[in-house]
Tab-separated table of C-alpha atoms and ligand atoms in Angstrom:
chain	number	residue	atom	x	y	z
A	1	MET	CA	-115.497	56.421	-49.219
A	2	SER	CA	-112.656	55.502	-46.883
A	3	ALA	CA	-112.938	54.249	-43.310
A	4	THR	CA	-113.861	57.141	-41.041
A	5	GLY	CA	-112.619	57.990	-37.571
A	6	LYS	CA	-115.118	57.265	-34.819
A	7	GLY	CA	-113.256	58.175	-31.664
A	8	SER	CA	-110.564	56.226	-29.955
A	9	VAL	CA	-109.861	53.757	-27.199
A	10	THR	CA	-107.151	54.044	-24.613
A	11	VAL	CA	-104.997	50.994	-24.061
A	12	THR	CA	-102.971	50.806	-20.873
A	13	LEU	CA	-100.278	48.235	-20.350
A	14	GLU	CA	-100.872	46.861	-16.868
A	15	GLY	CA	-97.855	47.027	-14.578
A	16	SER	CA	-96.222	49.844	-16.559
A	17	ASN	CA	-96.927	53.531	-16.991
A	18	LYS	CA	-97.369	53.117	-20.686
A	19	SER	CA	-100.646	53.825	-22.403
A	20	THR	CA	-101.739	54.935	-25.842
A	21	SER	CA	-104.863	55.963	-27.625
A	22	LEU	CA	-105.887	53.848	-30.605
A	23	PRO	CA	-108.203	55.284	-33.274
A	24	LEU	CA	-111.522	53.524	-33.755
A	25	LEU	CA	-112.453	53.293	-37.441
A	26	ALA	CA	-115.852	52.688	-39.029
A	27	GLY	CA	-116.528	51.243	-42.469
A	28	SER	CA	-119.798	51.733	-44.359
A	29	ILE	CA	-121.347	48.668	-42.670
A	30	GLY	CA	-119.986	45.995	-40.347
A	31	PRO	CA	-118.123	46.115	-37.052
A	32	ASP	CA	-115.804	49.000	-36.192
A	33	VAL	CA	-112.085	48.257	-35.969
A	34	PHE	CA	-109.267	49.486	-33.775
A	35	ASP	CA	-106.318	50.785	-35.733
A	36	ILE	CA	-103.401	49.089	-33.957
A	37	ARG	CA	-100.642	50.246	-36.300
A	38	LYS	CA	-98.848	52.337	-33.684
A	39	LEU	CA	-99.277	49.799	-30.867
A	40	TYR	CA	-95.789	48.300	-31.163
A	41	ASN	CA	-94.014	51.645	-31.463
A	42	GLU	CA	-95.843	53.124	-28.490
A	43	LEU	CA	-96.260	50.149	-26.140
A	44	GLY	CA	-93.749	47.626	-27.502
A	45	VAL	CA	-96.337	44.842	-27.863
A	46	PHE	CA	-97.894	43.006	-30.794
A	47	THR	CA	-101.389	41.573	-31.089
A	48	TYR	CA	-101.863	37.796	-31.261
A	49	ASP	CA	-104.488	36.438	-33.642
A	50	PRO	CA	-103.648	33.061	-35.216
A	51	GLY	CA	-105.924	32.477	-38.201
A	52	TYR	CA	-106.569	36.266	-38.290
A	53	GLY	CA	-110.187	35.696	-37.128
A	54	GLY	CA	-110.355	39.116	-35.428
A	55	THR	CA	-108.046	41.094	-37.673
A	56	ALA	CA	-108.890	43.349	-40.619
A	57	ALA	CA	-105.856	43.135	-42.890
A	58	CYS	CA	-106.998	45.737	-45.412
A	59	GLU	CA	-109.651	48.234	-46.364
A	60	SER	CA	-111.860	46.931	-49.188
A	61	LYS	CA	-114.926	48.073	-51.136
A	62	ILE	CA	-115.574	44.817	-52.976
A	63	THR	CA	-117.429	42.231	-50.882
A	64	TYR	CA	-119.261	42.371	-47.576
A	65	ILE	CA	-120.261	39.398	-45.430
A	66	ASP	CA	-122.356	39.417	-42.285
A	67	GLY	CA	-121.808	35.887	-41.057
A	68	ASP	CA	-124.411	36.056	-38.290
A	69	ALA	CA	-127.170	37.361	-40.550
A	70	GLY	CA	-126.181	35.181	-43.535
A	71	VAL	CA	-125.595	38.207	-45.785
A	72	LEU	CA	-123.244	38.320	-48.777
A	73	LEU	CA	-122.993	41.476	-50.903
A	74	TYR	CA	-120.873	42.093	-54.006
A	75	ARG	CA	-120.313	45.865	-54.258
A	76	GLY	CA	-123.479	46.276	-52.166
A	77	TYR	CA	-125.712	43.983	-54.235
A	78	PRO	CA	-127.182	40.931	-52.415
A	79	ILE	CA	-125.912	37.615	-53.792
A	80	GLU	CA	-129.492	36.323	-54.131
A	81	GLN	CA	-130.368	39.148	-56.575
A	82	LEU	CA	-127.190	38.699	-58.593
A	83	ALA	CA	-127.617	34.906	-58.784
A	84	GLU	CA	-131.208	35.337	-59.953
A	85	GLN	CA	-131.030	38.387	-62.211
A	86	SER	CA	-127.440	38.910	-63.367
A	87	ASP	CA	-124.867	36.646	-64.985
A	88	PHE	CA	-121.214	35.856	-64.402
A	89	VAL	CA	-119.680	38.261	-66.925
A	90	GLU	CA	-121.729	41.164	-65.575
A	91	VAL	CA	-120.682	40.147	-62.040
A	92	CYS	CA	-117.042	40.170	-63.208
A	93	TYR	CA	-117.498	43.749	-64.442
A	94	LEU	CA	-119.148	44.711	-61.165
A	95	LEU	CA	-116.441	43.187	-58.985
A	96	LEU	CA	-113.625	44.710	-61.017
A	97	ASN	CA	-115.100	48.161	-61.597
A	98	GLY	CA	-117.390	48.774	-58.640
A	99	GLU	CA	-120.612	49.551	-60.571
A	100	LEU	CA	-123.019	47.649	-62.794
A	101	PRO	CA	-122.227	48.338	-66.473
A	102	SER	CA	-124.394	50.112	-69.022
A	103	LYS	CA	-125.417	48.002	-72.035
A	104	ALA	CA	-122.508	49.397	-74.086
A	105	GLU	CA	-120.000	48.930	-71.253
A	106	LEU	CA	-121.126	45.343	-70.774
A	107	ALA	CA	-120.846	44.568	-74.509
A	108	GLU	CA	-117.343	46.042	-74.630
A	109	PHE	CA	-116.300	44.151	-71.497
A	110	GLU	CA	-117.679	40.854	-72.791
A	111	ARG	CA	-115.799	41.398	-76.052
A	112	GLY	CA	-112.608	42.117	-74.072
A	113	VAL	CA	-112.991	38.814	-72.231
A	114	THR	CA	-113.756	36.736	-75.318
A	115	LEU	CA	-110.819	38.231	-77.235
A	116	HIS	CA	-108.448	36.751	-74.674
A	117	THR	CA	-109.796	33.198	-74.340
A	118	MET	CA	-107.126	31.519	-76.478
A	119	LEU	CA	-103.773	30.509	-75.074
A	120	HIS	CA	-100.407	31.158	-76.684
A	121	GLU	CA	-99.995	28.029	-78.815
A	122	GLN	CA	-96.686	27.172	-77.120
A	123	ILE	CA	-98.536	26.791	-73.806
A	124	ARG	CA	-99.995	23.568	-75.252
A	125	SER	CA	-96.617	21.885	-74.832
A	126	PHE	CA	-96.659	22.571	-71.091
A	127	PHE	CA	-99.510	20.116	-70.722
A	128	ASN	CA	-97.519	17.268	-72.277
A	129	GLY	CA	-94.961	17.620	-69.494
A	130	PHE	CA	-97.483	16.477	-66.880
A	131	ARG	CA	-98.278	12.858	-66.081
A	132	ARG	CA	-101.700	11.808	-67.317
A	133	ASP	CA	-102.811	11.160	-63.744
A	134	ALA	CA	-101.774	14.630	-62.536
A	135	HIS	CA	-104.488	16.358	-60.486
A	136	PRO	CA	-105.960	19.155	-62.653
A	137	MET	CA	-105.314	21.613	-59.780
A	138	ALA	CA	-101.589	20.813	-60.077
A	139	ILE	CA	-101.760	21.569	-63.799
A	140	LEU	CA	-103.844	24.716	-63.288
A	141	CYS	CA	-101.472	26.049	-60.654
A	142	GLY	CA	-98.403	25.402	-62.831
A	143	VAL	CA	-99.815	26.696	-66.118
A	144	VAL	CA	-101.351	29.857	-64.619
A	145	GLY	CA	-97.983	30.666	-63.002
A	146	ALA	CA	-96.361	30.037	-66.390
A	147	LEU	CA	-98.546	32.693	-68.055
A	148	SER	CA	-96.055	35.223	-66.688
A	149	ALA	CA	-93.477	33.674	-69.024
A	150	PHE	CA	-95.704	34.386	-72.043
A	151	TYR	CA	-97.456	37.701	-71.526
A	152	HIS	CA	-94.604	40.074	-70.761
A	153	ASP	CA	-96.669	43.049	-71.840
A	154	SER	CA	-98.976	42.727	-68.825
A	155	LEU	CA	-96.470	42.245	-66.019
A	156	ASP	CA	-95.871	45.878	-65.062
A	157	ILE	CA	-98.103	46.223	-62.026
A	158	ASN	CA	-97.616	49.999	-61.960
A	159	ASP	CA	-99.182	50.500	-65.389
A	160	PRO	CA	-103.017	50.636	-65.182
A	161	GLU	CA	-103.388	49.502	-68.813
A	162	GLN	CA	-101.194	46.448	-68.202
A	163	ARG	CA	-103.207	45.659	-65.066
A	164	ARG	CA	-106.409	45.893	-67.112
A	165	ILE	CA	-105.085	43.522	-69.776
A	166	ALA	CA	-103.786	41.075	-67.152
A	167	ALA	CA	-107.277	41.024	-65.606
A	168	PHE	CA	-108.879	40.206	-68.978
A	169	ARG	CA	-106.272	37.565	-69.703
A	170	LEU	CA	-106.763	35.812	-66.377
A	171	ILE	CA	-110.577	35.842	-66.458
A	172	ALA	CA	-110.570	34.648	-70.075
A	173	LYS	CA	-107.739	32.112	-70.075
A	174	VAL	CA	-108.235	30.300	-66.763
A	175	PRO	CA	-111.337	28.413	-68.099
A	176	THR	CA	-109.347	27.327	-71.160
A	177	ILE	CA	-106.467	26.076	-68.991
A	178	ALA	CA	-108.929	24.374	-66.624
A	179	ALA	CA	-110.758	22.599	-69.461
A	180	TRP	CA	-107.493	21.520	-71.081
A	181	ALA	CA	-106.189	20.163	-67.771
A	182	TYR	CA	-109.277	17.937	-67.706
A	183	LYS	CA	-109.084	16.929	-71.373
A	184	TYR	CA	-105.433	16.028	-70.894
A	185	SER	CA	-106.244	13.805	-67.907
A	186	ILE	CA	-108.800	11.795	-69.929
A	187	GLY	CA	-106.757	11.660	-73.113
A	188	GLN	CA	-109.169	13.662	-75.269
A	189	PRO	CA	-108.110	16.409	-77.697
A	190	PHE	CA	-108.090	19.970	-76.430
A	191	VAL	CA	-111.175	21.923	-77.459
A	192	TYR	CA	-110.412	25.507	-78.472
A	193	PRO	CA	-112.641	28.281	-77.090
A	194	ARG	CA	-115.549	29.575	-79.151
A	195	ASN	CA	-116.095	33.286	-78.883
A	196	ASP	CA	-119.705	33.109	-80.086
A	197	LEU	CA	-120.636	31.311	-76.854
A	198	LYS	CA	-121.384	32.940	-73.510
A	199	TYR	CA	-118.773	32.447	-70.782
A	200	ALA	CA	-120.430	29.510	-68.977
A	201	ASP	CA	-121.498	27.879	-72.266
A	202	ASN	CA	-117.986	28.146	-73.645
A	203	PHE	CA	-116.549	26.589	-70.499
A	204	LEU	CA	-119.000	23.669	-70.639
A	205	TYR	CA	-118.238	23.308	-74.363
A	206	MET	CA	-114.464	23.154	-73.794
A	207	LEU	CA	-114.996	20.620	-70.996
A	208	GLN	CA	-117.542	18.361	-72.652
A	209	ALA	CA	-117.350	18.649	-76.449
A	210	VAL	CA	-115.415	16.219	-78.651
A	211	PRO	CA	-114.466	16.905	-82.285
A	212	SER	CA	-116.409	13.886	-83.534
A	213	GLU	CA	-119.828	15.055	-82.366
A	214	GLU	CA	-121.917	18.190	-82.445
A	215	TYR	CA	-122.212	19.774	-78.996
A	216	LYS	CA	-125.372	21.504	-77.850
A	217	VAL	CA	-125.353	23.516	-74.648
A	218	ASN	CA	-128.259	22.627	-72.344
A	219	PRO	CA	-129.684	25.985	-71.129
A	220	ILE	CA	-130.552	24.650	-67.637
A	221	LEU	CA	-127.041	23.286	-67.152
A	222	SER	CA	-125.549	26.464	-68.542
A	223	ARG	CA	-127.630	28.524	-66.101
A	224	ALA	CA	-126.543	26.253	-63.236
A	225	MET	CA	-122.881	26.609	-64.226
A	226	ASP	CA	-123.260	30.378	-64.497
A	227	ARG	CA	-124.872	30.465	-61.044
A	228	ILE	CA	-122.068	28.388	-59.533
A	229	LEU	CA	-119.584	30.861	-61.034
A	230	VAL	CA	-121.527	33.856	-59.658
A	231	LEU	CA	-121.789	32.329	-56.159
A	232	HIS	CA	-118.067	31.591	-55.990
A	233	ALA	CA	-116.818	34.793	-57.627
A	234	ASP	CA	-115.605	36.496	-54.448
A	235	HIS	CA	-115.732	36.058	-50.702
A	236	GLU	CA	-113.679	38.907	-49.226
A	237	GLN	CA	-110.492	38.094	-47.304
A	238	ASN	CA	-110.609	34.255	-47.232
A	239	ALA	CA	-107.425	32.152	-47.235
A	240	SER	CA	-106.811	32.141	-50.997
A	241	THR	CA	-107.654	35.834	-51.462
A	242	SER	CA	-105.418	36.784	-48.552
A	243	THR	CA	-102.698	34.673	-50.177
A	244	VAL	CA	-103.132	36.597	-53.442
A	245	ARG	CA	-102.960	39.903	-51.558
A	246	LEU	CA	-99.900	38.813	-49.566
A	247	ALA	CA	-98.074	37.638	-52.698
A	248	GLY	CA	-99.170	40.794	-54.538
A	249	SER	CA	-97.966	43.052	-51.712
A	250	THR	CA	-94.397	42.139	-52.634
A	251	GLY	CA	-94.886	43.486	-56.161
A	252	ALA	CA	-95.086	40.001	-57.721
A	253	ASN	CA	-96.773	39.862	-61.135
A	254	PRO	CA	-100.515	39.105	-61.335
A	255	PHE	CA	-100.134	35.644	-62.908
A	256	ALA	CA	-97.775	34.541	-60.122
A	257	CYS	CA	-100.176	35.962	-57.502
A	258	ILE	CA	-103.187	34.112	-58.915
A	259	ALA	CA	-101.149	30.885	-59.059
A	260	ALA	CA	-100.477	31.391	-55.331
A	261	GLY	CA	-104.226	31.817	-54.764
A	262	ILE	CA	-104.910	28.590	-56.646
A	263	ALA	CA	-102.430	26.754	-54.404
A	264	ALA	CA	-104.179	28.047	-51.276
A	265	LEU	CA	-107.612	27.156	-52.644
A	266	TRP	CA	-106.565	23.552	-53.207
A	267	GLY	CA	-106.735	22.577	-49.521
A	268	PRO	CA	-109.727	20.504	-48.270
A	269	SER	CA	-110.564	23.133	-45.634
A	270	HIS	CA	-111.130	25.673	-48.412
A	271	GLY	CA	-111.821	25.002	-52.093
A	272	GLY	CA	-111.237	21.270	-51.885
A	273	ALA	CA	-114.324	20.856	-49.696
A	274	ASN	CA	-116.876	20.029	-52.417
A	275	GLU	CA	-114.616	17.250	-53.679
A	276	ALA	CA	-114.324	16.078	-50.068
A	277	VAL	CA	-118.147	16.119	-49.653
A	278	LEU	CA	-118.549	13.654	-52.508
A	279	LYS	CA	-115.755	11.437	-51.188
A	280	MET	CA	-117.435	11.492	-47.783
A	281	LEU	CA	-120.866	10.576	-49.207
A	282	ASP	CA	-119.214	7.821	-51.229
A	283	GLU	CA	-117.534	6.407	-48.129
A	284	ILE	CA	-120.739	6.523	-46.091
A	285	GLY	CA	-122.401	4.540	-48.882
A	286	SER	CA	-126.059	4.634	-47.805
A	287	LYS	CA	-128.556	6.447	-45.593
A	288	GLU	CA	-128.507	3.751	-42.886
A	289	ASN	CA	-124.819	4.443	-42.220
A	290	ILE	CA	-125.336	8.177	-41.593
A	291	PRO	CA	-126.052	8.027	-37.818
A	292	ALA	CA	-122.854	6.025	-37.197
A	293	PHE	CA	-120.902	8.502	-39.309
A	294	ILE	CA	-122.363	11.459	-37.394
A	295	GLU	CA	-121.256	9.808	-34.131
A	296	LYS	CA	-117.753	9.540	-35.549
A	297	VAL	CA	-117.786	13.221	-36.500
A	298	LYS	CA	-118.795	14.141	-32.935
A	299	ASP	CA	-115.955	12.102	-31.476
A	300	LYS	CA	-113.068	14.562	-31.189
A	301	HIS	CA	-110.499	11.754	-31.312
A	302	SER	CA	-111.685	10.436	-34.683
A	303	GLY	CA	-110.372	13.448	-36.577
A	304	VAL	CA	-113.395	13.126	-38.916
A	305	LYS	CA	-115.228	16.285	-39.980
A	306	LEU	CA	-118.581	16.664	-41.634
A	307	MET	CA	-117.374	18.058	-44.947
A	308	GLY	CA	-119.532	20.826	-46.411
A	309	PHE	CA	-120.544	21.944	-42.920
A	310	GLY	CA	-119.235	24.876	-40.949
A	311	HIS	CA	-117.672	28.125	-41.999
A	312	ARG	CA	-115.206	30.523	-40.454
A	313	VAL	CA	-117.533	33.456	-41.018
A	314	TYR	CA	-121.104	32.182	-41.527
A	315	LYS	CA	-122.463	31.188	-38.141
A	316	ASN	CA	-126.146	31.194	-39.070
A	317	PHE	CA	-126.468	30.003	-42.650
A	318	ASP	CA	-124.483	30.336	-45.846
A	319	PRO	CA	-126.745	32.288	-48.261
A	320	ARG	CA	-124.977	30.604	-51.176
A	321	ALA	CA	-125.967	27.160	-49.838
A	322	LYS	CA	-129.682	28.046	-50.090
A	323	ILE	CA	-129.326	29.055	-53.753
A	324	MET	CA	-127.245	25.933	-54.400
A	325	GLN	CA	-129.874	23.695	-52.861
A	326	ALA	CA	-132.561	25.134	-55.200
A	327	THR	CA	-130.217	24.874	-58.219
A	328	CYS	CA	-129.454	21.295	-57.256
A	329	HIS	CA	-133.147	20.365	-57.545
A	330	GLU	CA	-133.436	22.228	-60.881
A	331	VAL	CA	-130.472	20.374	-62.364
A	332	LEU	CA	-131.538	16.942	-61.143
A	333	GLY	CA	-135.049	17.628	-62.474
A	334	GLU	CA	-133.701	18.672	-65.889
A	335	LEU	CA	-131.507	15.606	-66.090
A	336	GLY	CA	-134.424	13.381	-65.120
A	337	ILE	CA	-132.647	12.165	-61.998
A	338	LYS	CA	-135.667	11.501	-59.783
A	339	ASP	CA	-134.016	9.248	-57.273
A	340	SER	CA	-130.587	10.486	-56.465
A	341	PRO	CA	-129.089	8.428	-53.640
A	342	LEU	CA	-126.472	11.137	-53.250
A	343	LEU	CA	-129.027	13.914	-52.858
A	344	ASP	CA	-131.121	11.726	-50.547
A	345	MET	CA	-128.081	11.135	-48.388
A	346	ALA	CA	-127.174	14.821	-48.434
A	347	MET	CA	-130.708	15.825	-47.368
A	348	GLU	CA	-130.765	13.219	-44.609
A	349	MET	CA	-127.355	14.335	-43.414
A	350	GLU	CA	-128.542	17.943	-43.333
A	351	ARG	CA	-131.704	16.956	-41.450
A	352	ILE	CA	-129.837	14.960	-38.787
A	353	ALA	CA	-127.050	17.496	-38.383
A	354	LEU	CA	-129.425	20.449	-38.059
A	355	SER	CA	-131.296	18.778	-35.222
A	356	ASP	CA	-128.242	17.494	-33.377
A	357	ASP	CA	-127.011	19.596	-30.482
A	358	TYR	CA	-123.330	19.122	-31.452
A	359	PHE	CA	-123.905	21.018	-34.717
A	360	VAL	CA	-126.582	23.410	-33.455
A	361	SER	CA	-124.549	24.574	-30.448
A	362	ARG	CA	-121.470	25.121	-32.635
A	363	LYS	CA	-123.508	26.910	-35.305
A	364	LEU	CA	-122.447	24.458	-37.992
A	365	TYR	CA	-124.663	24.779	-41.083
A	366	PRO	CA	-124.270	23.470	-44.635
A	367	ASN	CA	-121.926	25.687	-46.634
A	368	VAL	CA	-121.913	26.334	-50.384
A	369	ASP	CA	-119.879	23.213	-51.060
A	370	PHE	CA	-122.390	20.838	-49.562
A	371	TYR	CA	-124.670	21.032	-52.643
A	372	SER	CA	-122.314	22.249	-55.365
A	373	GLY	CA	-120.562	18.855	-55.474
A	374	ILE	CA	-123.834	17.031	-56.130
A	375	ILE	CA	-124.799	19.477	-58.906
A	376	LEU	CA	-121.432	19.154	-60.593
A	377	LYS	CA	-121.492	15.373	-60.384
A	378	ALA	CA	-124.968	15.300	-61.932
A	379	MET	CA	-123.678	17.535	-64.733
A	380	GLY	CA	-121.021	14.966	-65.522
A	381	ILE	CA	-118.107	16.996	-64.126
A	382	PRO	CA	-115.608	14.671	-62.424
A	383	THR	CA	-114.794	15.270	-58.766
A	384	SER	CA	-111.158	16.104	-59.477
A	385	MET	CA	-112.440	19.150	-61.401
A	386	PHE	CA	-114.563	20.601	-58.600
A	387	THR	CA	-111.859	22.749	-57.046
A	388	VAL	CA	-110.652	23.731	-60.505
A	389	LEU	CA	-114.104	25.054	-61.261
A	390	PHE	CA	-114.059	27.003	-58.025
A	391	ALA	CA	-110.740	28.517	-59.134
A	392	VAL	CA	-112.250	29.515	-62.490
A	393	ALA	CA	-115.004	31.394	-60.647
A	394	ARG	CA	-112.757	32.914	-57.975
A	395	THR	CA	-110.185	34.234	-60.451
A	396	VAL	CA	-112.210	37.427	-60.909
A	397	GLY	CA	-112.416	37.904	-57.134
A	398	TRP	CA	-108.677	37.404	-56.744
A	399	VAL	CA	-107.935	39.790	-59.619
A	400	SER	CA	-110.330	42.440	-58.265
A	401	GLN	CA	-108.812	42.222	-54.778
A	402	TRP	CA	-105.266	42.272	-56.187
A	403	LYS	CA	-106.100	45.334	-58.328
A	404	GLU	CA	-107.705	47.120	-55.374
A	405	MET	CA	-104.614	46.453	-53.279
A	406	ILE	CA	-102.188	47.710	-55.930
A	407	GLU	CA	-104.294	50.863	-56.386
A	408	ASP	CA	-104.424	51.541	-52.622
A	409	PRO	CA	-101.873	54.281	-51.818
A	410	GLY	CA	-101.596	52.955	-48.236
A	411	GLN	CA	-100.573	49.469	-49.384
A	412	ARG	CA	-97.459	47.988	-47.733
A	413	ILE	CA	-95.766	44.631	-47.991
A	414	GLY	CA	-97.641	42.082	-45.847
A	415	ARG	CA	-95.495	41.011	-42.940
A	416	PRO	CA	-97.174	39.431	-39.874
A	417	ARG	CA	-95.297	39.080	-36.588
A	418	GLN	CA	-95.128	36.177	-34.120
A	419	ILE	CA	-94.745	35.176	-30.498
A	420	TYR	CA	-91.418	33.411	-30.520
A	421	THR	CA	-91.457	30.373	-28.199
A	422	GLY	CA	-88.272	28.653	-29.386
A	423	ALA	CA	-84.877	28.479	-27.690
A	424	ALA	CA	-83.380	31.707	-26.372
A	425	THR	CA	-79.886	32.705	-27.569
A	426	ARG	CA	-77.368	29.887	-27.112
A	427	ASP	CA	-73.876	29.126	-28.366
A	428	TYR	CA	-73.150	26.801	-31.222
A	429	LYS	CA	-71.279	23.622	-30.266
A	430	ALA	CA	-69.093	21.686	-32.690
A	431	VAL	CA	-70.564	18.291	-33.571
A	432	ASP	CA	-68.008	16.355	-31.441
A	433	ALA	CA	-68.903	18.410	-28.364
A	434	ARG	CA	-72.725	17.774	-28.520
B	1	ACO	N1	-117.515	18.886	-38.641
B	1	ACO	C1	-117.436	18.656	-37.299
B	1	ACO	N2	-117.067	19.584	-36.393
B	1	ACO	C2	-116.753	20.815	-36.869
B	1	ACO	C3	-116.816	21.117	-38.237
B	1	ACO	C4	-117.218	20.101	-39.138
B	1	ACO	N3	-117.298	20.339	-40.442
B	1	ACO	N4	-116.452	22.434	-38.420
B	1	ACO	C5	-116.177	22.915	-37.200
B	1	ACO	N5	-116.349	21.947	-36.257
B	1	ACO	C6	-116.220	22.094	-34.805
B	1	ACO	C7	-114.776	22.329	-34.385
B	1	ACO	O1	-114.112	21.100	-34.156
B	1	ACO	C8	-114.971	23.140	-33.159
B	1	ACO	O2	-115.366	22.262	-32.100
B	1	ACO	P1	-114.927	22.587	-30.556
B	1	ACO	O3	-115.459	23.954	-30.257
B	1	ACO	O4	-115.558	21.500	-29.764
B	1	ACO	O5	-113.424	22.512	-30.554
B	1	ACO	C9	-116.199	23.998	-33.444
B	1	ACO	O6	-116.921	23.261	-34.441
B	1	ACO	C10	-115.900	25.382	-33.961
B	1	ACO	O7	-115.189	25.326	-35.162
B	1	ACO	P2	-114.228	26.510	-35.549
B	1	ACO	O8	-112.907	26.244	-34.930
B	1	ACO	O9	-114.842	27.833	-35.247
B	1	ACO	O10	-114.164	26.363	-37.116
B	1	ACO	P3	-113.126	27.137	-38.029
B	1	ACO	O11	-113.637	28.500	-38.280
B	1	ACO	O12	-111.730	27.016	-37.514
B	1	ACO	O13	-113.205	26.244	-39.335
B	1	ACO	C11	-113.916	25.334	-41.353
B	1	ACO	C12	-114.050	26.520	-40.392
B	1	ACO	C13	-112.431	25.132	-41.726
B	1	ACO	C14	-114.674	25.673	-42.654
B	1	ACO	C15	-114.485	24.073	-40.675
B	1	ACO	O14	-115.826	24.286	-40.325
B	1	ACO	C16	-114.350	22.829	-41.560
B	1	ACO	O15	-113.292	22.216	-41.579
B	1	ACO	N6	-115.449	22.447	-42.292
B	1	ACO	C17	-115.399	21.322	-43.183
B	1	ACO	C18	-114.676	21.694	-44.462
B	1	ACO	C19	-115.491	22.590	-45.351
B	1	ACO	O16	-116.657	22.303	-45.624
B	1	ACO	N7	-114.852	23.666	-45.842
B	1	ACO	C20	-115.476	24.591	-46.782
B	1	ACO	C21	-115.480	25.965	-46.249
B	1	ACO	S1	-116.373	27.003	-47.320
B	1	ACO	C22	-115.339	27.379	-48.563
B	1	ACO	O17	-114.141	27.362	-48.513
B	1	ACO	C23	-116.022	27.743	-49.834
């Protein structure tokens, strides 16, 4: 189903005789939108929306968020049901193809993913070019971009089969690159993927196994990892996904587009937030220091934010945060961590913030990153890997959104406009005359 017409609105430019009628479009759920495409041609004006908070940049059938109601749907299915009853590979199929797979379709898809988990052996040498202390996001960004130099048979974006193979390659190879980026940073040998393991198990294995010891996957930790992957798999037109779409709108190859998405995800306002939550908790040190820290956060001049709180879209609660909080308790229980100062601090922080008018009046609630950092730390994943893990999960979302865009006949190159406030036309002066 495409967006349907639902009437129109007349826009009149005050002080001129110009007016035009803009179509009002309705999606399947969510707010209606005005189609402003002819606004400039008819009235000679642009719209102004820094941060794009009120602008729909595309039509999409993949993910729906109702930020006020705390709803997140992948292809119509509530995130709570998927996190509880599905698993990451099935969610990948769903996001990419639009429907849940049959048993046979799922088996074939899973096989397609596992067949592509290895990297071209020459890619190994890329890693040696990085300093040992390189951030794994820097390595991930560089090596994913470099995939376009290796897999020439999946670069033709106009060929559906090549798009399909590129999707498999990205979903399958990004965990291997991510795990190797980590192994490289700690000086351990790279662990090659094992295709007899499920996706999350294989990722944990590549991250944590060493050749000198047998590695057993803990089912609770594997379930927690799978859940983290499911919860982060897609989130409609966020900064990194919009970056992938913008890069893809130029016709750039899928590996280059996903590398662009990884770069955008790296920032602390986006994917870097769970790493920032742990740093923040570390700096605060203990529960007694929380009230003073909260005061600092409320002081506009301090420039300090409560990391893991607030969201551009969720203004009630982040449904993923609730699932994360429950998973957090499961993982700490399994690992026998009864007294976790970090979790205690996080809970206290949540309690204070949720009763403080500064946060309540601004509708600032814990987001998914508030708890995911604590889970990952308890699982032995180092903080520098948190955003990398987010990128592993989000790759399928980026690929699905990229594929949808390429397959949309109405797709055009992304090209926002601006209000120019710089100098008006002036004449160049030679340096001696300035
Ligand atoms: N701590 C303190 N104050 C905050 C916070 C915060 N975490 N987030 C927003 N505010 C304040 C703003 O300063 C603003 O105050 P004002 O009205 O007095 O000027 C008010 O709340 C409204 O904020 P917005 O401008 O609507 O927030 P915006 O949508 O621009 O930003 C963002 C959203 C970037 C996520 C922000 O809340 C933030 O920086 N949070 C911390 C970082 C974080 O956790 N990011 C993860 C996001 S989720 C994800 O990427 C998976």
